[in-house]
Amino acid sequence: MDSKQTSGSTTFPARPDSSPLKSDAGAKDLRAKSGDAISKINDAAQAVGQQAKATATSLASEANEKAKGALNGQIAAGAEWVGYVAEATKAAADSLDRNVPKLSGLVRETAQKVERFSQDVKDQSVEELYQSASDFTRRQPALVFGSAALFGFFLFRLLKTDPRSASAAGRESGRSSDGRDR
């Protein structure tokens, strides 16, 4: 092996020249191996992507089912509360029966309608209630939007009421903010 050494620098032994045929075969083999490696990496990346997509879909589906379960529980609780209102209305009708029989009949009829509503809501899922509400809105859009406007008006009035203005009105009338005379 020859090596040259000059002042201050080191050289490494010269590499024997390889034949051009061996380097072409080696390059082809290297290309084939790198192509196989890239193909395997691509396949693995696709498999991981598909697995991640399946996992995300599964998690989203599971979360959706849990949310539906929670909403169904809330709907059942609300329907039960409406059932209690119906029972209280029936009790009021019974009380009115002795004093005002005509009004008692109206109150009892209202109690029955409220009780039917409670049972209807209790027997439906979230999807069924949504579909029922959508159908009703398509059949009666004026009623729905009129009710929404009325509700919005009352909500606005409720939120606009300022407790400080009520106490100022009390002071002007000769009363303090706690309702006592001055």
Coordinates of N, CA and C in Angstrom, one line a residue:
M1 N 0.8 -1.2 0.0 CA 0.0 0.0 0.0 C 0.9 1.2 0.0
D2 N 0.6 2.1 -0.9 CA 1.3 3.3 -0.8 C 0.6 4.4 -0.1
S3 N 1.3 5.1 0.6 CA 0.7 6.3 1.2 C 1.7 7.4 1.1
K4 N 1.2 8.5 0.9 CA 2.1 9.7 0.8 C 2.0 10.5 2.0
Q5 N 3.1 11.0 2.4 CA 3.0 11.9 3.6 C 3.8 13.1 3.3
T6 N 3.1 14.2 3.5 CA 3.8 15.5 3.3 C 3.8 16.2 4.7
S7 N 4.5 17.2 4.7 CA 4.6 17.9 6.0 C 3.3 18.5 6.5
G8 N 2.8 18.0 7.6 CA 1.6 18.5 8.2 C 0.4 17.8 7.8
S9 N 0.4 17.0 6.8 CA -0.9 16.4 6.4 C -0.7 14.9 6.3
T10 N -1.8 14.2 6.6 CA -1.7 12.7 6.5 C -2.6 12.3 5.4
T11 N -2.2 11.4 4.6 CA -3.0 10.8 3.6 C -3.3 9.4 3.9
F12 N -4.3 8.9 3.4 CA -4.7 7.5 3.6 C -4.3 6.6 2.5
P13 N -4.2 5.4 2.7 CA -3.8 4.5 1.7 C -4.7 4.6 0.5
A14 N -4.1 4.5 -0.7 CA -4.9 4.5 -1.9 C -5.8 3.3 -2.0
R15 N -7.0 3.5 -2.5 CA -8.0 2.5 -2.6 C -7.8 1.8 -4.0
P16 N -7.8 0.5 -4.0 CA -7.6 -0.2 -5.2 C -8.8 0.1 -6.1
D17 N -8.6 0.3 -7.4 CA -9.7 0.6 -8.3 C -10.5 -0.7 -8.5
S18 N -11.8 -0.5 -8.5 CA -12.7 -1.7 -8.7 C -13.1 -1.6 -10.2
S19 N -13.5 -2.7 -10.7 CA -13.9 -2.7 -12.1 C -15.2 -2.1 -12.3
P20 N -15.5 -1.5 -13.5 CA -16.7 -0.8 -13.7 C -17.9 -1.8 -13.7
L21 N -17.7 -3.1 -14.0 CA -18.8 -4.0 -14.0 C -19.3 -4.3 -12.6
K22 N -18.3 -4.4 -11.7 CA -18.7 -4.6 -10.3 C -19.5 -3.4 -9.7
S23 N -19.1 -2.2 -10.1 CA -19.8 -1.0 -9.5 C -21.2 -0.9 -10.1
D24 N -21.5 -1.3 -11.4 CA -22.8 -1.3 -12.0 C -23.7 -2.3 -11.3
A25 N -23.2 -3.4 -11.1 CA -24.0 -4.5 -10.4 C -24.3 -4.1 -9.0
G26 N -23.3 -3.5 -8.3 CA -23.5 -3.0 -6.9 C -24.6 -1.9 -6.9
A27 N -24.5 -1.0 -7.9 CA -25.5 0.1 -7.9 C -26.9 -0.4 -8.2
K28 N -27.0 -1.3 -9.1 CA -28.3 -1.9 -9.3 C -28.9 -2.6 -8.1
D29 N -28.0 -3.3 -7.4 CA -28.4 -4.0 -6.2 C -28.8 -3.0 -5.1
L30 N -28.1 -1.9 -5.0 CA -28.4 -0.9 -4.0 C -29.7 -0.2 -4.4
R31 N -30.0 0.0 -5.7 CA -31.2 0.6 -6.1 C -32.4 -0.3 -5.8
A32 N -32.2 -1.6 -6.1 CA -33.3 -2.5 -5.8 C -33.6 -2.6 -4.3
K33 N -32.5 -2.7 -3.5 CA -32.7 -2.7 -2.1 C -33.4 -1.5 -1.5
S34 N -32.9 -0.3 -2.0 CA -33.5 1.0 -1.6 C -35.0 1.1 -2.0
G35 N -35.3 0.6 -3.2 CA -36.7 0.6 -3.7 C -37.6 -0.3 -2.9
D36 N -37.0 -1.5 -2.5 CA -37.8 -2.4 -1.6 C -38.0 -1.7 -0.2
A37 N -37.0 -1.1 0.3 CA -37.1 -0.4 1.6 C -38.1 0.7 1.5
I38 N -38.1 1.5 0.5 CA -39.1 2.6 0.4 C -40.5 2.0 0.2
S39 N -40.6 0.9 -0.5 CA -41.9 0.3 -0.7 C -42.5 -0.2 0.6
K40 N -41.6 -0.9 1.4 CA -42.0 -1.4 2.7 C -42.4 -0.2 3.7
I41 N -41.6 0.9 3.6 CA -41.9 2.0 4.5 C -43.3 2.6 4.1
N42 N -43.5 2.7 2.8 CA -44.8 3.2 2.3 C -45.9 2.4 2.7
D43 N -45.8 1.0 2.6 CA -46.8 0.1 3.0 C -47.1 0.2 4.5
A44 N -46.0 0.3 5.3 CA -46.2 0.5 6.7 C -46.9 1.8 7.1
A45 N -46.5 2.9 6.4 CA -47.1 4.2 6.6 C -48.6 4.1 6.3
Q46 N -49.0 3.5 5.2 CA -50.4 3.3 4.8 C -51.1 2.5 5.9
A47 N -50.5 1.4 6.3 CA -51.2 0.6 7.4 C -51.4 1.4 8.6
V48 N -50.4 2.2 9.0 CA -50.5 3.0 10.3 C -51.6 4.0 10.0
G49 N -51.6 4.7 8.9 CA -52.7 5.7 8.6 C -54.1 5.1 8.6
Q50 N -54.2 3.9 8.1 CA -55.5 3.2 8.1 C -55.9 2.8 9.5
Q51 N -54.9 2.4 10.3 CA -55.2 2.0 11.7 C -55.6 3.3 12.5
A52 N -54.9 4.4 12.3 CA -55.2 5.6 13.0 C -56.6 6.1 12.6
K53 N -57.0 6.0 11.3 CA -58.3 6.4 10.8 C -59.4 5.5 11.5
A54 N -59.1 4.2 11.5 CA -60.1 3.3 12.2 C -60.3 3.6 13.6
T55 N -59.2 3.9 14.3 CA -59.2 4.2 15.7 C -60.0 5.5 16.0
A56 N -59.7 6.5 15.1 CA -60.4 7.8 15.3 C -61.9 7.6 15.0
T57 N -62.2 6.8 14.0 CA -63.7 6.6 13.8 C -64.3 5.9 14.9
S58 N -63.6 4.9 15.5 CA -64.1 4.2 16.6 C -64.3 5.1 17.8
L59 N -63.3 5.9 18.1 CA -63.5 6.8 19.2 C -64.6 7.8 19.0
A60 N -64.7 8.3 17.8 CA -65.8 9.3 17.5 C -67.2 8.6 17.7
S61 N -67.3 7.4 17.2 CA -68.5 6.7 17.4 C -68.9 6.4 18.8
E62 N -67.8 6.0 19.6 CA -68.0 5.8 21.0 C -68.4 7.1 21.8
A63 N -67.8 8.2 21.4 CA -68.2 9.5 22.0 C -69.6 9.9 21.7
N64 N -70.0 9.6 20.4 CA -71.3 9.9 19.9 C -72.3 9.1 20.7
E65 N -72.1 7.8 20.9 CA -73.0 7.0 21.7 C -73.1 7.4 23.1
K66 N -72.0 7.8 23.7 CA -72.0 8.3 25.1 C -72.8 9.6 25.2
A67 N -72.6 10.5 24.2 CA -73.4 11.7 24.3 C -74.9 11.5 24.1
K68 N -75.2 10.5 23.2 CA -76.6 10.2 23.0 C -77.2 9.6 24.3
G69 N -76.4 8.8 24.9 CA -76.9 8.2 26.2 C -77.1 9.2 27.3
A70 N -76.2 10.2 27.4 CA -76.4 11.3 28.3 C -77.6 12.1 28.0
L71 N -77.8 12.4 26.7 CA -79.0 13.2 26.3 C -80.3 12.4 26.6
N72 N -80.3 11.2 26.3 CA -81.5 10.4 26.5 C -81.8 10.3 28.0
G73 N -80.7 10.3 28.9 CA -80.9 10.3 30.3 C -81.5 11.7 30.8
Q74 N -81.0 12.8 30.2 CA -81.6 14.1 30.5 C -83.0 14.2 30.0
I75 N -83.3 13.7 28.9 CA -84.7 13.7 28.4 C -85.6 13.0 29.3
A76 N -85.2 11.8 29.7 CA -86.0 11.0 30.6 C -86.2 11.7 31.9
A77 N -85.2 12.4 32.4 CA -85.4 13.1 33.7 C -86.3 14.3 33.5
G78 N -86.2 15.0 32.4 CA -87.1 16.1 32.1 C -88.6 15.6 31.9
A79 N -88.7 14.5 31.2 CA -90.1 13.9 31.1 C -90.7 13.5 32.4
E80 N -89.8 13.0 33.3 CA -90.3 12.6 34.6 C -90.7 13.9 35.4
W81 N -90.0 15.0 35.3 CA -90.3 16.2 35.9 C -91.7 16.7 35.4
V82 N -91.9 16.6 34.1 CA -93.1 17.1 33.5 C -94.3 16.2 34.0
G83 N -94.0 14.9 34.2 CA -95.0 14.0 34.9 C -95.4 14.5 36.2
Y84 N -94.4 15.0 37.0 CA -94.7 15.5 38.3 C -95.6 16.8 38.2
V85 N -95.3 17.6 37.2 CA -96.2 18.8 37.0 C -97.6 18.3 36.7
A86 N -97.7 17.3 35.9 CA -99.1 16.7 35.6 C -99.8 16.3 36.8
E87 N -99.1 15.6 37.7 CA -99.7 15.1 39.0 C -100.1 16.3 39.8
A88 N -99.3 17.3 39.9 CA -99.6 18.5 40.7 C -100.9 19.2 40.1
T89 N -100.9 19.2 38.8 CA -102.1 19.8 38.1 C -103.3 19.0 38.4
K90 N -103.2 17.7 38.4 CA -104.4 16.9 38.7 C -104.9 17.1 40.2
A91 N -103.9 17.3 41.1 CA -104.2 17.6 42.5 C -104.9 19.0 42.5
A92 N -104.5 19.9 41.8 CA -105.1 21.2 41.7 C -106.5 21.1 41.2
A93 N -106.7 20.3 40.2 CA -108.1 20.0 39.6 C -109.0 19.4 40.6
D94 N -108.5 18.5 41.4 CA -109.3 17.9 42.5 C -109.7 18.9 43.5
S95 N -108.8 19.8 43.8 CA -109.1 20.8 44.8 C -110.1 21.8 44.3
L96 N -110.0 22.1 43.0 CA -111.0 23.0 42.3 C -112.4 22.4 42.1
D97 N -112.4 21.1 42.2 CA -113.6 20.3 41.9 C -114.7 20.7 42.9
R98 N -114.4 21.0 44.1 CA -115.4 21.4 45.1 C -115.9 22.8 44.9
N99 N -115.0 23.7 44.6 CA -115.3 25.1 44.5 C -115.8 25.6 43.1
V100 N -115.0 25.2 42.1 CA -115.3 25.7 40.7 C -115.2 24.5 39.8
P101 N -116.3 23.7 39.7 CA -116.3 22.5 38.9 C -116.0 22.7 37.4
K102 N -116.4 23.8 36.8 CA -116.1 24.0 35.4 C -114.6 24.2 35.1
L103 N -114.0 25.0 36.0 CA -112.6 25.2 35.8 C -111.8 24.0 36.2
S104 N -112.3 23.2 37.1 CA -111.7 21.9 37.4 C -111.6 21.0 36.2
G105 N -112.6 21.0 35.4 CA -112.6 20.1 34.2 C -111.5 20.6 33.2
L106 N -111.4 21.9 33.0 CA -110.3 22.4 32.1 C -108.9 22.1 32.7
V107 N -108.7 22.2 34.0 CA -107.4 21.9 34.6 C -107.1 20.5 34.5
R108 N -108.1 19.6 34.7 CA -107.9 18.2 34.6 C -107.6 17.8 33.2
E109 N -108.2 18.4 32.2 CA -107.9 18.1 30.8 C -106.5 18.5 30.4
T110 N -106.1 19.7 31.0 CA -104.7 20.1 30.8 C -103.7 19.1 31.4
A111 N -104.0 18.7 32.6 CA -103.2 17.7 33.3 C -103.0 16.4 32.5
Q112 N -104.1 16.0 31.8 CA -104.0 14.8 31.0 C -103.1 15.0 29.8
K113 N -103.3 16.2 29.2 CA -102.4 16.5 28.0 C -100.9 16.6 28.4
V114 N -100.7 17.2 29.6 CA -99.3 17.3 30.0 C -98.7 15.9 30.3
E115 N -99.6 15.0 30.9 CA -99.1 13.6 31.2 C -98.9 12.9 29.9
R116 N -99.7 13.0 28.9 CA -99.5 12.4 27.6 C -98.2 12.8 27.0
F117 N -98.0 14.1 27.1 CA -96.7 14.7 26.5 C -95.5 14.1 27.2
S118 N -95.6 14.0 28.5 CA -94.5 13.4 29.3 C -94.2 12.0 28.9
Q119 N -95.3 11.2 28.7 CA -95.1 9.8 28.2 C -94.5 9.7 26.8
D120 N -95.0 10.6 25.9 CA -94.5 10.7 24.6 C -93.0 11.0 24.5
V121 N -92.6 11.9 25.3 CA -91.2 12.3 25.4 C -90.3 11.2 26.0
K122 N -90.9 10.6 27.0 CA -90.1 9.5 27.7 C -89.9 8.4 26.8
D123 N -90.8 8.1 25.9 CA -90.7 6.9 25.0 C -89.9 7.2 23.7
Q124 N -89.3 8.4 23.5 CA -88.6 8.7 22.3 C -87.1 8.9 22.6
S125 N -86.3 8.6 21.6 CA -84.9 8.8 21.7 C -84.6 10.2 21.2
V126 N -83.3 10.6 21.3 CA -82.9 12.0 20.9 C -83.2 12.1 19.4
E127 N -82.8 11.1 18.6 CA -83.0 11.2 17.2 C -84.5 11.4 16.8
E128 N -85.4 10.6 17.5 CA -86.8 10.7 17.2 C -87.4 12.1 17.6
L129 N -86.9 12.6 18.8 CA -87.4 14.0 19.2 C -86.9 15.0 18.2
Y130 N -85.7 14.9 17.7 CA -85.1 15.8 16.7 C -86.0 15.8 15.5
Q131 N -86.3 14.6 15.0 CA -87.1 14.4 13.8 C -88.5 15.0 14.0
S132 N -89.1 14.7 15.2 CA -90.4 15.3 15.4 C -90.4 16.8 15.4
A133 N -89.4 17.4 16.0 CA -89.3 18.8 16.1 C -89.1 19.4 14.7
S134 N -88.3 18.7 13.9 CA -88.1 19.2 12.5 C -89.4 19.1 11.7
D135 N -90.1 18.0 11.8 CA -91.3 17.8 11.1 C -92.3 18.9 11.5
F136 N -92.4 19.2 12.8 CA -93.4 20.2 13.3 C -93.0 21.6 12.8
T137 N -91.7 21.8 12.8 CA -91.2 23.1 12.2 C -91.6 23.3 10.8
R138 N -91.5 22.2 10.0 CA -91.8 22.3 8.6 C -93.3 22.5 8.4
R139 N -94.1 21.9 9.3 CA -95.6 22.0 9.2 C -96.1 23.4 9.7
Q140 N -95.5 23.9 10.8 CA -96.0 25.1 11.4 C -94.8 26.1 11.6
P141 N -94.2 26.6 10.5 CA -93.1 27.5 10.7 C -93.5 28.8 11.4
A142 N -94.7 29.3 11.1 CA -95.1 30.6 11.7 C -95.2 30.5 13.2
L143 N -95.8 29.4 13.6 CA -96.0 29.2 15.1 C -94.6 29.0 15.8
V144 N -93.7 28.3 15.1 CA -92.4 28.1 15.7 C -91.6 29.4 15.8
F145 N -91.6 30.2 14.7 CA -90.8 31.4 14.7 C -91.5 32.5 15.6
G146 N -92.8 32.5 15.6 CA -93.6 33.4 16.5 C -93.3 33.1 17.9
S147 N -93.3 31.9 18.3 CA -92.9 31.5 19.7 C -91.5 31.9 20.0
A148 N -90.6 31.6 19.1 CA -89.2 32.0 19.3 C -89.1 33.5 19.5
A149 N -89.8 34.3 18.7 CA -89.7 35.8 18.9 C -90.3 36.2 20.2
L150 N -91.4 35.6 20.6 CA -92.0 35.9 21.9 C -91.1 35.5 23.1
F151 N -90.5 34.4 23.0 CA -89.6 34.0 24.0 C -88.4 34.9 24.1
G152 N -87.9 35.3 22.9 CA -86.8 36.3 22.8 C -87.1 37.6 23.4
F153 N -88.3 38.0 23.2 CA -88.8 39.3 23.8 C -88.8 39.2 25.3
F154 N -89.4 38.1 25.8 CA -89.5 38.0 27.3 C -88.1 37.9 27.9
L155 N -87.2 37.1 27.2 CA -85.9 37.0 27.7 C -85.1 38.3 27.7
F156 N -85.3 39.1 26.7 CA -84.7 40.4 26.6 C -85.2 41.3 27.7
R157 N -86.5 41.3 28.0 CA -87.1 42.1 29.1 C -86.6 41.6 30.4
L158 N -86.4 40.3 30.6 CA -85.9 39.8 31.8 C -84.5 40.2 32.1
L159 N -83.7 40.2 31.0 CA -82.3 40.5 31.2 C -82.1 42.0 31.2
K160 N -83.0 42.8 30.7 CA -82.9 44.2 30.7 C -83.2 44.8 32.0
T161 N -84.0 44.1 32.8 CA -84.4 44.6 34.1 C -83.2 44.7 35.0
D162 N -83.0 45.9 35.5 CA -81.8 46.2 36.3 C -82.2 46.4 37.8
P163 N -81.7 45.6 38.7 CA -82.1 45.7 40.1 C -81.8 47.1 40.6
R164 N -80.8 47.8 40.1 CA -80.5 49.1 40.6 C -81.6 50.1 40.3
S165 N -82.2 49.9 39.1 CA -83.3 50.9 38.7 C -84.5 50.6 39.6
A166 N -84.7 49.4 40.1 CA -85.8 49.1 41.0 C -85.6 49.8 42.3
S167 N -84.3 49.8 42.8 CA -84.1 50.4 44.1 C -84.1 52.0 43.9
A168 N -83.8 52.5 42.8 CA -83.9 54.0 42.6 C -85.4 54.4 42.6
A169 N -86.2 53.5 42.0 CA -87.6 53.8 41.9 C -88.2 53.8 43.4
G170 N -87.7 52.9 44.2 CA -88.1 52.8 45.6 C -87.7 54.1 46.4
R171 N -86.6 54.6 46.1 CA -86.1 55.8 46.8 C -86.9 57.0 46.4
E172 N -87.3 57.1 45.1 CA -88.1 58.2 44.7 C -89.5 58.2 45.3
S173 N -90.0 57.0 45.6 CA -91.3 56.9 46.2 C -91.3 57.1 47.8
G174 N -90.1 57.3 48.3 CA -90.0 57.5 49.8 C -89.6 56.3 50.5
R175 N -89.2 55.3 49.8 CA -88.8 54.0 50.5 C -87.3 53.8 50.2
S176 N -86.7 53.2 51.1 CA -85.3 52.8 50.9 C -85.2 51.6 50.0
S177 N -84.0 51.2 49.6 CA -83.8 50.1 48.7 C -84.2 48.8 49.4
D178 N -84.3 48.7 50.7 CA -84.7 47.5 51.4 C -86.2 47.4 51.6
G179 N -86.9 48.5 51.2 CA -88.4 48.5 51.3 C -88.9 49.2 52.5
R180 N -88.1 49.7 53.4 CA -88.6 50.4 54.6 C -88.9 51.8 54.3
D181 N -89.8 52.4 55.0 CA -90.0 53.9 54.9 C -88.9 54.6 55.5
R182 N -88.6 55.8 54.9 CA -87.5 56.6 55.5 C -88.0 57.5 56.5

